PDB file of C-alpha atoms and ligand atoms in Angstrom:
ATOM      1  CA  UNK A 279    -130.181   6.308 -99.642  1.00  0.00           C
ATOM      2  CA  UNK A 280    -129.456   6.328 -96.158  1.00  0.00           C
ATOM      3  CA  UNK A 281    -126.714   4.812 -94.552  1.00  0.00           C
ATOM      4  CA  UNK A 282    -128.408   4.144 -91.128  1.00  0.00           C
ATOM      5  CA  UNK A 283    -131.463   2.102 -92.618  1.00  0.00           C
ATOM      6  CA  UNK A 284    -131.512  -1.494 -91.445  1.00  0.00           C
ATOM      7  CA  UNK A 285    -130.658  -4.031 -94.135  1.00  0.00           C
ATOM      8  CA  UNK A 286    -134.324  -5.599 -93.530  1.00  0.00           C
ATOM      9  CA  UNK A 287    -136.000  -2.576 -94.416  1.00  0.00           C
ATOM     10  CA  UNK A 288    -134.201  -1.895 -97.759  1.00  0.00           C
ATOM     11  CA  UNK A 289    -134.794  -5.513 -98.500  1.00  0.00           C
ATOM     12  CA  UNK A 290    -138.607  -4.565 -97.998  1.00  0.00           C
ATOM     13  CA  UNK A 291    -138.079  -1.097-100.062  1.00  0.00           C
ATOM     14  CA  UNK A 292    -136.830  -3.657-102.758  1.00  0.00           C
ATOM     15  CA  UNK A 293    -139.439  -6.079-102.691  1.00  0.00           C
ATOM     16  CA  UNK A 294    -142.454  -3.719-102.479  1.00  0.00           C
ATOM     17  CA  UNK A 295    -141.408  -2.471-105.759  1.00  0.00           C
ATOM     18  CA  UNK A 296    -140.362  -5.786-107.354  1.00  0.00           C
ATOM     19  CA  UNK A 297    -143.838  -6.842-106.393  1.00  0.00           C
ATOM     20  CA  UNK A 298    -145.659  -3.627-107.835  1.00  0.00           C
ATOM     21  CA  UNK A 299    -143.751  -4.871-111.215  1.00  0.00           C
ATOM     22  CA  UNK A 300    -144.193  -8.832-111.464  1.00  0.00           C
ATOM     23  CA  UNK A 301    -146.313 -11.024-109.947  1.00  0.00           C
ATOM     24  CA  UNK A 302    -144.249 -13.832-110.591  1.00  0.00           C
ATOM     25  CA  UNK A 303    -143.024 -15.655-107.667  1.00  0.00           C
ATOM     26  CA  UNK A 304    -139.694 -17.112-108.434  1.00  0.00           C
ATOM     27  CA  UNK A 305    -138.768 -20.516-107.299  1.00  0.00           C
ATOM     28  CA  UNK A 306    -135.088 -20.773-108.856  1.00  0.00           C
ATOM     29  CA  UNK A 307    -132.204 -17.884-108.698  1.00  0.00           C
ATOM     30  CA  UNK A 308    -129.369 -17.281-110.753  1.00  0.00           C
ATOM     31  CA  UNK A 309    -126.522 -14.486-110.512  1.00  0.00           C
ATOM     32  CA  UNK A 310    -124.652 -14.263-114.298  1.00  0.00           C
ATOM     33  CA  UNK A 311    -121.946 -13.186-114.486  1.00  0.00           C
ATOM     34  CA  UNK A 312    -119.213 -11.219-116.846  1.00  0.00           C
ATOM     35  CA  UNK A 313    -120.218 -12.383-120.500  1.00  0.00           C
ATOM     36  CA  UNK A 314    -122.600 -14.656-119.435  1.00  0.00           C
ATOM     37  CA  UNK A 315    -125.781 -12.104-118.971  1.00  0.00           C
ATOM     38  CA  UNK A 316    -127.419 -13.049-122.274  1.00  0.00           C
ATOM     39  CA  UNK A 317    -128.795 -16.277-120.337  1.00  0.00           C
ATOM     40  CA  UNK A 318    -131.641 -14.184-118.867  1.00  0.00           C
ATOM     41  CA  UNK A 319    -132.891 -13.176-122.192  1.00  0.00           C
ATOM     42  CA  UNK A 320    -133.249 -16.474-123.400  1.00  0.00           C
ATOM     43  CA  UNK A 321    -136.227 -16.639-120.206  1.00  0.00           C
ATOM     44  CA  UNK A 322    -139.584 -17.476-121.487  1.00  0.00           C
ATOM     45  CA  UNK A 323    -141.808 -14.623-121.366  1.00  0.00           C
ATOM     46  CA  UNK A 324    -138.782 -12.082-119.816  1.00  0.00           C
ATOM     47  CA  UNK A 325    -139.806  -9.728-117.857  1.00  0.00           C
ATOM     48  CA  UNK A 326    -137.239  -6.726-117.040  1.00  0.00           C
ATOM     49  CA  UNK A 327    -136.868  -4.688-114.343  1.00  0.00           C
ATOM     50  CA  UNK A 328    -133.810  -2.710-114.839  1.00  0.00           C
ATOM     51  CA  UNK A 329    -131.544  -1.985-111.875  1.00  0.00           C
ATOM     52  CA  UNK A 330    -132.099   1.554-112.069  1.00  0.00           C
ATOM     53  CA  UNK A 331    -136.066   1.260-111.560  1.00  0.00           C
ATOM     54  CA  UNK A 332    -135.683  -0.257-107.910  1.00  0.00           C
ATOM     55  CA  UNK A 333    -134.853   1.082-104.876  1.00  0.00           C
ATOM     56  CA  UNK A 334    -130.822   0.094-103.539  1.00  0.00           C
ATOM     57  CA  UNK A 335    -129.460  -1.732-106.231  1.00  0.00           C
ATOM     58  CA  UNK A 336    -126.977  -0.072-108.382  1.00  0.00           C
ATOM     59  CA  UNK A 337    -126.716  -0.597-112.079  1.00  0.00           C
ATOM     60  CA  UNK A 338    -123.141  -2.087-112.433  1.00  0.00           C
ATOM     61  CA  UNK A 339    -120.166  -0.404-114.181  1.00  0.00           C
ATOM     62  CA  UNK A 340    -118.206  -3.180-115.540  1.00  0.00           C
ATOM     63  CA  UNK A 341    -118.432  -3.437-119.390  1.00  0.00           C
ATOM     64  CA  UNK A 342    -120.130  -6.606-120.441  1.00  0.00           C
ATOM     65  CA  UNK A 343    -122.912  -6.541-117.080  1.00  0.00           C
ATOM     66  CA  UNK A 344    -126.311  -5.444-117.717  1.00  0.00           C
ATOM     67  CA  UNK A 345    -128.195  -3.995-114.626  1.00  0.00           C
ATOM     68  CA  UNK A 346    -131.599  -5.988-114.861  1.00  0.00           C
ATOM     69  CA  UNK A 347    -133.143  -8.346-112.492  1.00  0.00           C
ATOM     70  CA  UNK A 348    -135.146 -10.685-115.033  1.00  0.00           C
ATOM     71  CA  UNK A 349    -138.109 -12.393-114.009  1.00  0.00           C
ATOM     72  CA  UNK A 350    -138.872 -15.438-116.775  1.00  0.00           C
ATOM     73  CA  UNK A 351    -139.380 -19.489-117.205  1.00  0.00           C
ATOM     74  CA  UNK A 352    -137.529 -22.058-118.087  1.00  0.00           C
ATOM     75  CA  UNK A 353    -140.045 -25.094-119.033  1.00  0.00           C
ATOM     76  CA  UNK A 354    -142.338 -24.156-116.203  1.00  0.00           C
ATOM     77  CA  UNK A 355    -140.027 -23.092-113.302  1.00  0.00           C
ATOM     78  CA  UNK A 356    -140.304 -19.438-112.563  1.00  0.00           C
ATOM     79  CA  UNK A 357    -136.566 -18.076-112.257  1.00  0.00           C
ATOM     80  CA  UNK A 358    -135.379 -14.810-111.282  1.00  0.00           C
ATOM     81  CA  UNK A 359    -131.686 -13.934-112.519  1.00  0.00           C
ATOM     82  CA  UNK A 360    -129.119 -11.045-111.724  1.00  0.00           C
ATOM     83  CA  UNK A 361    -128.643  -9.748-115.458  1.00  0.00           C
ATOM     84  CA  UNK A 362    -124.762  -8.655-113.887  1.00  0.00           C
ATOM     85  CA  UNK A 363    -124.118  -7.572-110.194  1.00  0.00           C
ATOM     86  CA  UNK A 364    -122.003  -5.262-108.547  1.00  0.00           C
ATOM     87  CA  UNK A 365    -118.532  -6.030-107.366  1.00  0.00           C
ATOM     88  CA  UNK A 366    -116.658  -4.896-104.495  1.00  0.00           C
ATOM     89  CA  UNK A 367    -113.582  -3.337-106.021  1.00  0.00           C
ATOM     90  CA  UNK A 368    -116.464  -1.237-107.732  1.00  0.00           C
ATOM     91  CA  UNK A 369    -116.373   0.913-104.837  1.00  0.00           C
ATOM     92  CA  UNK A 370    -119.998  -0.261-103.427  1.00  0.00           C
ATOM     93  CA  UNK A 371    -120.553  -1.124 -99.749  1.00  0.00           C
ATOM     94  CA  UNK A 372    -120.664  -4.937 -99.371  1.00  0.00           C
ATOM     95  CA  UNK A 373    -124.174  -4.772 -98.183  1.00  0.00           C
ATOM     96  CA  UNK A 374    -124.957  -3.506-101.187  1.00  0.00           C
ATOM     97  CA  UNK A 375    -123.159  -6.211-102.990  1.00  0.00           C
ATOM     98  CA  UNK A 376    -125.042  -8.519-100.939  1.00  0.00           C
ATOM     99  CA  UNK A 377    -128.518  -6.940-101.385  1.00  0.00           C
ATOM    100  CA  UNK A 378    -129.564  -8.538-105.040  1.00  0.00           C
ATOM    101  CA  UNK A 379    -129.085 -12.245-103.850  1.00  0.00           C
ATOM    102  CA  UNK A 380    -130.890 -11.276-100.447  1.00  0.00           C
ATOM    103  CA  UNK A 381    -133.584  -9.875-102.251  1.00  0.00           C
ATOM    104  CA  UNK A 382    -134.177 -13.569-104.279  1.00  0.00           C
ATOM    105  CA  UNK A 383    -134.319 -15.003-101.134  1.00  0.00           C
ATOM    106  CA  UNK A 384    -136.802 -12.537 -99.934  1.00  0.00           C
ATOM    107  CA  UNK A 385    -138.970 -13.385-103.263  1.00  0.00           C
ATOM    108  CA  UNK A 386    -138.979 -16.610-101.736  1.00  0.00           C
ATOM    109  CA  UNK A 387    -136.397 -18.580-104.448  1.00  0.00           C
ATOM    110  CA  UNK A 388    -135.670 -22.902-103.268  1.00  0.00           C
ATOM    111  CA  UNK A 389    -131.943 -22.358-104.209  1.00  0.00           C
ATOM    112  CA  UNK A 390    -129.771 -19.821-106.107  1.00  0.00           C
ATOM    113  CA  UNK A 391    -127.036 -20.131-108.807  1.00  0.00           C
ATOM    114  CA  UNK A 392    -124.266 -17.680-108.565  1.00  0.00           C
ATOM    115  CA  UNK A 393    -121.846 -17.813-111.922  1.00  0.00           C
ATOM    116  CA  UNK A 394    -118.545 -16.380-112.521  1.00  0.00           C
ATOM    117  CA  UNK A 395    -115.452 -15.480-114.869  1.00  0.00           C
ATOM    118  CA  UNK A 396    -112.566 -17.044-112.883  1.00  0.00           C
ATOM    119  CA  UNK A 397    -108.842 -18.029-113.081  1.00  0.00           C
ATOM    120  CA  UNK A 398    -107.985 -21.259-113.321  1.00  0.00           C
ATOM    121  CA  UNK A 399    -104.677 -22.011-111.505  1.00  0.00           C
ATOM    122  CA  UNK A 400    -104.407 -25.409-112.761  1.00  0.00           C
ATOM    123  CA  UNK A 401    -101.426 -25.699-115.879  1.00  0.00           C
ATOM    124  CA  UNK A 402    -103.780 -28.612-116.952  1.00  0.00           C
ATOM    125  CA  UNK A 403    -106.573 -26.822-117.188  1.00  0.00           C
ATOM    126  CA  UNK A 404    -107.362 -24.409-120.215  1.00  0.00           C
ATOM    127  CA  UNK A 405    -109.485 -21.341-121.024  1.00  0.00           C
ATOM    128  CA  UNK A 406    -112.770 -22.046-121.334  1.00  0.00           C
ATOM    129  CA  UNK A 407    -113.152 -24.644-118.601  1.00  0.00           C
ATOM    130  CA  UNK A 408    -115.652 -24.525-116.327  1.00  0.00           C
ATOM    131  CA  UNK A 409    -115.392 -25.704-113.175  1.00  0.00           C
ATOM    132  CA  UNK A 410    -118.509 -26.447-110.033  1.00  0.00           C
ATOM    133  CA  UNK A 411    -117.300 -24.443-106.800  1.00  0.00           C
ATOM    134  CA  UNK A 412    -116.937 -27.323-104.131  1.00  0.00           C
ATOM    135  CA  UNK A 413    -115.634 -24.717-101.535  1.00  0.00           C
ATOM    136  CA  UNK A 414    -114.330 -21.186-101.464  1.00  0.00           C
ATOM    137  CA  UNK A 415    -111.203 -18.814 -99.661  1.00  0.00           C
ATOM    138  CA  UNK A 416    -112.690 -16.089 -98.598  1.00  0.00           C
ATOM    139  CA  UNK A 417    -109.519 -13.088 -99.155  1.00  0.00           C
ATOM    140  CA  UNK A 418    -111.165 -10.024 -99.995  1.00  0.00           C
ATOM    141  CA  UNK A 419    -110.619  -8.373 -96.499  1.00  0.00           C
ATOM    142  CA  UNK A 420    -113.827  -7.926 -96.217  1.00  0.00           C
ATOM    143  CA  UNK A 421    -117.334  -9.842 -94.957  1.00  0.00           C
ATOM    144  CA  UNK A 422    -120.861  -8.994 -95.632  1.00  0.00           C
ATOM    145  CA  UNK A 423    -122.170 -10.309 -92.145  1.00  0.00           C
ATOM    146  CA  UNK A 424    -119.370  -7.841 -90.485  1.00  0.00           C
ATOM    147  CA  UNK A 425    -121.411  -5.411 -87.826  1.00  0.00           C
ATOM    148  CA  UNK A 426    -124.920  -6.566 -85.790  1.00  0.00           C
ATOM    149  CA  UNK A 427    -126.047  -9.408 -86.452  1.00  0.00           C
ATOM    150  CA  UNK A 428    -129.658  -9.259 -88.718  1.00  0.00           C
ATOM    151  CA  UNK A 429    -131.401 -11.924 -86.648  1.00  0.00           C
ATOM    152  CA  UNK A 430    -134.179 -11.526 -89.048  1.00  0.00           C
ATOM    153  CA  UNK A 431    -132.379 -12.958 -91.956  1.00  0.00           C
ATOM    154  CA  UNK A 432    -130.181 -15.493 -90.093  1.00  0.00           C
ATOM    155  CA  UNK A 433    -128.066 -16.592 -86.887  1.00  0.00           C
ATOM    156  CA  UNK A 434    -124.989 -14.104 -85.869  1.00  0.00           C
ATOM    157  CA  UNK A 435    -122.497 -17.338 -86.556  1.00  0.00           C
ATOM    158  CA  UNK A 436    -123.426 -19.028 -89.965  1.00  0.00           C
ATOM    159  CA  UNK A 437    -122.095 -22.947 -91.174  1.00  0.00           C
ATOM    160  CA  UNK A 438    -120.174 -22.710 -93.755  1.00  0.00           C
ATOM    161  CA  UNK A 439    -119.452 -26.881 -94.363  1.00  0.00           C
ATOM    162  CA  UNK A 440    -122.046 -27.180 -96.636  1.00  0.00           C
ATOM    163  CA  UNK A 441    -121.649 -23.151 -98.079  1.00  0.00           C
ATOM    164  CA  UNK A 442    -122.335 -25.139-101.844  1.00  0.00           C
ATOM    165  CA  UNK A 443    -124.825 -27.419-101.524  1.00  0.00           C
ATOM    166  CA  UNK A 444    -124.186 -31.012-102.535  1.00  0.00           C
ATOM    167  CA  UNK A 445    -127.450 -31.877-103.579  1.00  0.00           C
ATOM    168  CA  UNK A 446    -127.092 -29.211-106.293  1.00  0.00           C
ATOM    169  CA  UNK A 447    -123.685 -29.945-107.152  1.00  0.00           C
ATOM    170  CA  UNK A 448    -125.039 -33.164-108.291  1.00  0.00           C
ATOM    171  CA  UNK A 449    -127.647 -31.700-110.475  1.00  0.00           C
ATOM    172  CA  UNK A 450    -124.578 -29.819-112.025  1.00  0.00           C
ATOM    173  CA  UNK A 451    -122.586 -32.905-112.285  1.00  0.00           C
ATOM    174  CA  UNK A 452    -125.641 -35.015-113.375  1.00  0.00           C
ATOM    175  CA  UNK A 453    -126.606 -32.197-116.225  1.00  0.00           C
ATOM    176  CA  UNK A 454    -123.042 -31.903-117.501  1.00  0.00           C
ATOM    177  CA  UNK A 455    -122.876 -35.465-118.147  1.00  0.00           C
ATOM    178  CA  UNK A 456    -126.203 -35.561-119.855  1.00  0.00           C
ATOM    179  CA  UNK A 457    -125.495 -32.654-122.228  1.00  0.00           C
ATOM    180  CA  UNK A 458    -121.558 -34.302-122.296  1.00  0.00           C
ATOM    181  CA  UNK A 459    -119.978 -30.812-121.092  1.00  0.00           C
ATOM    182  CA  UNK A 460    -117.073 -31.430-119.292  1.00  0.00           C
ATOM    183  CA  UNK A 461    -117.269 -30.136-115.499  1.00  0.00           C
ATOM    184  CA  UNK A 462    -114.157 -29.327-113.192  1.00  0.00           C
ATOM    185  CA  UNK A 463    -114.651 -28.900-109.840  1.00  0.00           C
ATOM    186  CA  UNK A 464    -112.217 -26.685-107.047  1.00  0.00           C
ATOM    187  CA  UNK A 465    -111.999 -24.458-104.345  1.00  0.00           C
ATOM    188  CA  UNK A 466    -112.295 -20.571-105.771  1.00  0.00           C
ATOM    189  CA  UNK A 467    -110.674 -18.118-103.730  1.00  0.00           C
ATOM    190  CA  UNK A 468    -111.965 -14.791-103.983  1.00  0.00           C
ATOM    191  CA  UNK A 469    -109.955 -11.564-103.929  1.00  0.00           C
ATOM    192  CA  UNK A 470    -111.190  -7.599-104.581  1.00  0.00           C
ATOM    193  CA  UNK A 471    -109.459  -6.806-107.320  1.00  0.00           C
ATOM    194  CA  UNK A 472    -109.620  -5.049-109.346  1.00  0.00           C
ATOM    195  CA  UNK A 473    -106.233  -5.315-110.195  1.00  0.00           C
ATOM    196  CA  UNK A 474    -105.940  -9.067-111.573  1.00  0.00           C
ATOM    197  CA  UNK A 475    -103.045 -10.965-109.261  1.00  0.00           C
ATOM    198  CA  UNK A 476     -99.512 -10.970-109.513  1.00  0.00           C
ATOM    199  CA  UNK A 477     -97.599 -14.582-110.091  1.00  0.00           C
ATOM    200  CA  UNK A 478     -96.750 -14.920-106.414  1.00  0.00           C
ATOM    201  CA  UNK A 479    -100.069 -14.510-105.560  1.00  0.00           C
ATOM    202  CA  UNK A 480    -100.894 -17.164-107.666  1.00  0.00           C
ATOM    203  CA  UNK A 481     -98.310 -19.259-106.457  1.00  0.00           C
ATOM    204  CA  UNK A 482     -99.760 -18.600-103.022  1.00  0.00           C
ATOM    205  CA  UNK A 483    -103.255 -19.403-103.840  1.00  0.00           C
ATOM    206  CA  UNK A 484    -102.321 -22.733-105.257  1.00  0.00           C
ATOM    207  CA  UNK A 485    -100.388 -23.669-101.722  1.00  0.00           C
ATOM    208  CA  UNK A 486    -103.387 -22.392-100.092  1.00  0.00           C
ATOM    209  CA  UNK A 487    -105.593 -25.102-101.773  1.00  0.00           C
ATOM    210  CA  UNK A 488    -107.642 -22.930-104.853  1.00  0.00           C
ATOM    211  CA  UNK A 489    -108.211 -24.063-108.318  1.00  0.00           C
ATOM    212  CA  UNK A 490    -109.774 -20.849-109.337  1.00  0.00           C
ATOM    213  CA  UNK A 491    -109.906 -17.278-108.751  1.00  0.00           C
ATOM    214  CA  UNK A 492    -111.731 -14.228-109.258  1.00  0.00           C
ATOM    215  CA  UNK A 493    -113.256 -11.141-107.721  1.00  0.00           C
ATOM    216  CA  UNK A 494    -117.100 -11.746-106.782  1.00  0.00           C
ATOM    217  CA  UNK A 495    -119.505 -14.549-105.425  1.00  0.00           C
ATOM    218  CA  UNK A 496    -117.802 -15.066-102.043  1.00  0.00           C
ATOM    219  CA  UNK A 497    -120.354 -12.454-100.315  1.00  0.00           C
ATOM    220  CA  UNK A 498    -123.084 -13.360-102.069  1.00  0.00           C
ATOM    221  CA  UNK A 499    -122.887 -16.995-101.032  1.00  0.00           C
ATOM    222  CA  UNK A 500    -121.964 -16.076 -97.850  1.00  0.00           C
ATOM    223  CA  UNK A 501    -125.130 -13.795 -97.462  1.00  0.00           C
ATOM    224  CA  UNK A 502    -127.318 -16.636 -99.228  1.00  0.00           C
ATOM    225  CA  UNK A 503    -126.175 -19.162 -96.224  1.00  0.00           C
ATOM    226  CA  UNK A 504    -126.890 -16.816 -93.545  1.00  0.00           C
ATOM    227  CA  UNK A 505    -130.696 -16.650 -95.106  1.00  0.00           C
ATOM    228  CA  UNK A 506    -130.425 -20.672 -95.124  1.00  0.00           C
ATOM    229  CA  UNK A 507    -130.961 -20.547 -99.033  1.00  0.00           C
ATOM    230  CA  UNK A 508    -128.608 -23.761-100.667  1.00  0.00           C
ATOM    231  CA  UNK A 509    -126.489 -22.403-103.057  1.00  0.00           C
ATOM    232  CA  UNK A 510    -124.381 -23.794-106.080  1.00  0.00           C
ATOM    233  CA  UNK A 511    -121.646 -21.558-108.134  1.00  0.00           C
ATOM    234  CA  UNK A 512    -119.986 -21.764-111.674  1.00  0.00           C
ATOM    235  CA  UNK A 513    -117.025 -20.680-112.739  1.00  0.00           C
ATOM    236  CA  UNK A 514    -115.775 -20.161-116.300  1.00  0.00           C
ATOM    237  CA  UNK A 515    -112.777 -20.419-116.297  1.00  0.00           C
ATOM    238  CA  UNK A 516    -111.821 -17.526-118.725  1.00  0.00           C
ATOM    239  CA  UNK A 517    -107.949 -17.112-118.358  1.00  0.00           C
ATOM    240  CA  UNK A 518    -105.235 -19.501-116.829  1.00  0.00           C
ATOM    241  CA  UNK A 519    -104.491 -16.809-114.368  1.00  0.00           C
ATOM    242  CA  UNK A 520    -100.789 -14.805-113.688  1.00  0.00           C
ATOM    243  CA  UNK A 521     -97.706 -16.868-114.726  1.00  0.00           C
ATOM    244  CA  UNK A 522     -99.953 -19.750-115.219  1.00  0.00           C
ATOM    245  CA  UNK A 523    -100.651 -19.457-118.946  1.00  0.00           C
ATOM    246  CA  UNK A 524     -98.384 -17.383-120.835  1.00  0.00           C
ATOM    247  CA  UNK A 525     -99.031 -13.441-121.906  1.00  0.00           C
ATOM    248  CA  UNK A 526    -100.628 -10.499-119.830  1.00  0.00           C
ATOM    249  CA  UNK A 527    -104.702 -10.401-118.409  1.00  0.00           C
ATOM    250  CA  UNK A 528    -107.218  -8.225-120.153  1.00  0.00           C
ATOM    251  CA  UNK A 529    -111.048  -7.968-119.155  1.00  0.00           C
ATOM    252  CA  UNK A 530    -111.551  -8.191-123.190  1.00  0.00           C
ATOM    253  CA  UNK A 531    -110.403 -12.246-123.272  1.00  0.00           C
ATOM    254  CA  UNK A 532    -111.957 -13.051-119.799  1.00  0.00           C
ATOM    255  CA  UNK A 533    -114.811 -11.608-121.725  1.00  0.00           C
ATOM    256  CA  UNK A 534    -114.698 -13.119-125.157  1.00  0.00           C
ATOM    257  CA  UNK A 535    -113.765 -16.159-123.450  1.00  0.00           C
ATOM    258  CA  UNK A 536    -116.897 -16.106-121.414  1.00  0.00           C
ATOM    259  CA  UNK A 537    -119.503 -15.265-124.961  1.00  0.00           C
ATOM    260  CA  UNK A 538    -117.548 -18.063-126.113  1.00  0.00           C
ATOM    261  CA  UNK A 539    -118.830 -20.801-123.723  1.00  0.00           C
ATOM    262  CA  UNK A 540    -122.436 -19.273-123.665  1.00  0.00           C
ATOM    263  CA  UNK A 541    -124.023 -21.676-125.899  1.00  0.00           C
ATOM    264  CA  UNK A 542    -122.729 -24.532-123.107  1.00  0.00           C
ATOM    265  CA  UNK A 543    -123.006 -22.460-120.110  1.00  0.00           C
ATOM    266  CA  UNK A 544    -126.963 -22.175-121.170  1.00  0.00           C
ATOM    267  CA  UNK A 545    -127.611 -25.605-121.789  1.00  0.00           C
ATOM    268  CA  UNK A 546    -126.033 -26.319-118.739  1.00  0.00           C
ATOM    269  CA  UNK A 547    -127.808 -23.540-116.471  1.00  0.00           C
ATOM    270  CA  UNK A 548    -131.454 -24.707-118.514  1.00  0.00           C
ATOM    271  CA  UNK A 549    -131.043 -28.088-117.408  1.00  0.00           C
ATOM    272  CA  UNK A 550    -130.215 -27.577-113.940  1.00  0.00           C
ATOM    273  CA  UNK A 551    -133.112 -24.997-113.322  1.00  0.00           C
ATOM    274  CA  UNK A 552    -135.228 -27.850-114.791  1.00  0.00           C
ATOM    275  CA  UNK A 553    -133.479 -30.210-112.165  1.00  0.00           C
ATOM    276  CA  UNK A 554    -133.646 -27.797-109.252  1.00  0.00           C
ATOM    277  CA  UNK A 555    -136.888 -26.417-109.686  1.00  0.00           C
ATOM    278  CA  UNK A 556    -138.531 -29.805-109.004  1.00  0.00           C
ATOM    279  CA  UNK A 557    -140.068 -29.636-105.799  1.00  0.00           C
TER     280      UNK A 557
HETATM  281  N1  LIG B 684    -108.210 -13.303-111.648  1.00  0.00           N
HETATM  282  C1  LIG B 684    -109.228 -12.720-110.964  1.00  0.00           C
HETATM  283  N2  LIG B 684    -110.442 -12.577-111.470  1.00  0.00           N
HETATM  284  C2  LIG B 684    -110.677 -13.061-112.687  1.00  0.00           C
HETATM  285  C3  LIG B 684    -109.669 -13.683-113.457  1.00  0.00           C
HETATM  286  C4  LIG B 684    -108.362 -13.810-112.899  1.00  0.00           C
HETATM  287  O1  LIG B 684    -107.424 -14.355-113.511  1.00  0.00           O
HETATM  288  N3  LIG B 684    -110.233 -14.047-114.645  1.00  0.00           N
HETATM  289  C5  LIG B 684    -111.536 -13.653-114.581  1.00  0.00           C
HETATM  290  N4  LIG B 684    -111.810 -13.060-113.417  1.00  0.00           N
END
């Protein structure tokens, strides 16, 4: 894979050979994350195309994420979803980070759904929360428009006032009441990892304004706004994050956590593709 490619021509590399596979033109996207893959095989009539069959995306390395990109329906909107993505602190470029949600956009998706395993900084707040992403801190040292400018895919200085779109923030809000699942909503600040944060940076997060925190969406929304594609994001909150709750982090519980909130986290992910997939 070469370096010196442009970013538009892997994203036609990828599509060429999504297209060879499915002929299903997605109209919905959605990006699951840790514990929560097991969404996409609840698509009608799955279809999967595992990482490792197309061209530039790698097949994550974090236990509990599948590599597949999963072409399905739920009811009759056609959905593509991320079965896992790669992270950052994984050691991958950031365009490559960047390059599954790009590639939904390229399929030609209305909106996308990114999803996370967060922690909540709130003492209120508990694991197994979930909260709606109103707004995000961007403090991985690190940017996925960063270089020229791909005036193909968008303008060299993005908006990010709207980064998560209100519109579908309501169909969150509206679906959570519906199916009575409690929603929180917050700022998520995003940080590589992979080491999980120490107390003070906690502490410093909450003065800087976050409810949550975690260690992935933050590029992908920001590459999703520079295409112009609205955007909503999810955390579960898995873990009351450093010196919030008591006892040490472990991937296992941010995991088990996660599987644990998958029958809600479905029913709430169904019912907003059904709500966002109207024309
Ligand atoms: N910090 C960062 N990332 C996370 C956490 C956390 O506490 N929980 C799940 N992902």
């Amino acid at each position: 894979m070469s370096e010196h490619q442009s970013v538009v021509t892997r994203l036609e590399e990828t599509v060429n050979a999504i297209r060879a596979r499915t002929r299903l033109a997605p109209r919905v996207g959605v990006v699951l994350g840790s514990g929560l893959g097991a969404f996409a095989d609840a698509l009608r009539e799955v279809q999967k195309i595992p990482y490792s069959e197309i061209p530039h995306i790698p097949p994550p390395k974090v236990i509990g994420h599948a590599g597949n990109l999963c072409f399905g329906h739920v009811d009759d909107v056609p959905v593509v979803c991320m079965q896992g993505r790669v992270h950052l602190y994984e050691g991958h470029p950031i365009w490559q980070v960047v390059h599954g949600v790009r590639v939904m956009a390229r399929l030609g998706v209305s909106c996308v759904l990114v999803t996370n395993a967060a922690g909540g900084l709130e003492a209120g707040w508990a694991a197994g929360d979930l909260m709606i992403v109103t707004d995000h801190l961007n403090l991985m040292g690190q940017h996925p428009l960063l270089g020229p400018n791909e005036d193909a895919l968008g303008t060299r200085f993005p908006d990010m006032t709207n980064a998560y779109d209100k519109a579908l923030r309501g169909k969150l809000a509206a679906v959570s009441a519906a199916e009575k699942i409690p929603l929180r909503e917050g700022v998520y600040a995003a940080l590589s990892g992979p080491s999980y944060e120490t107390p003070a940076e906690i502490r410093m997060l909450r003065v800087l304004g976050a409810q949550a925190v975690g260690m992935s969406t933050v590029p992908e929304v920001i590459a999703l706004r520079h295409m112009r594609v609205p955007v909503a994001a999810l955390s579960c909150i898995t873990n009351l994050a450093a010196g919030v709750g008591e006892g040490e982090l472990d991937h296992a519980e941010v995991e088990a956590t996660a599987k644990a909130r998958r029958e809600d986290l479905q029913r709430l992910l169904r019912g907003w593709i059904v709500e966002a997939g109207k024309a």
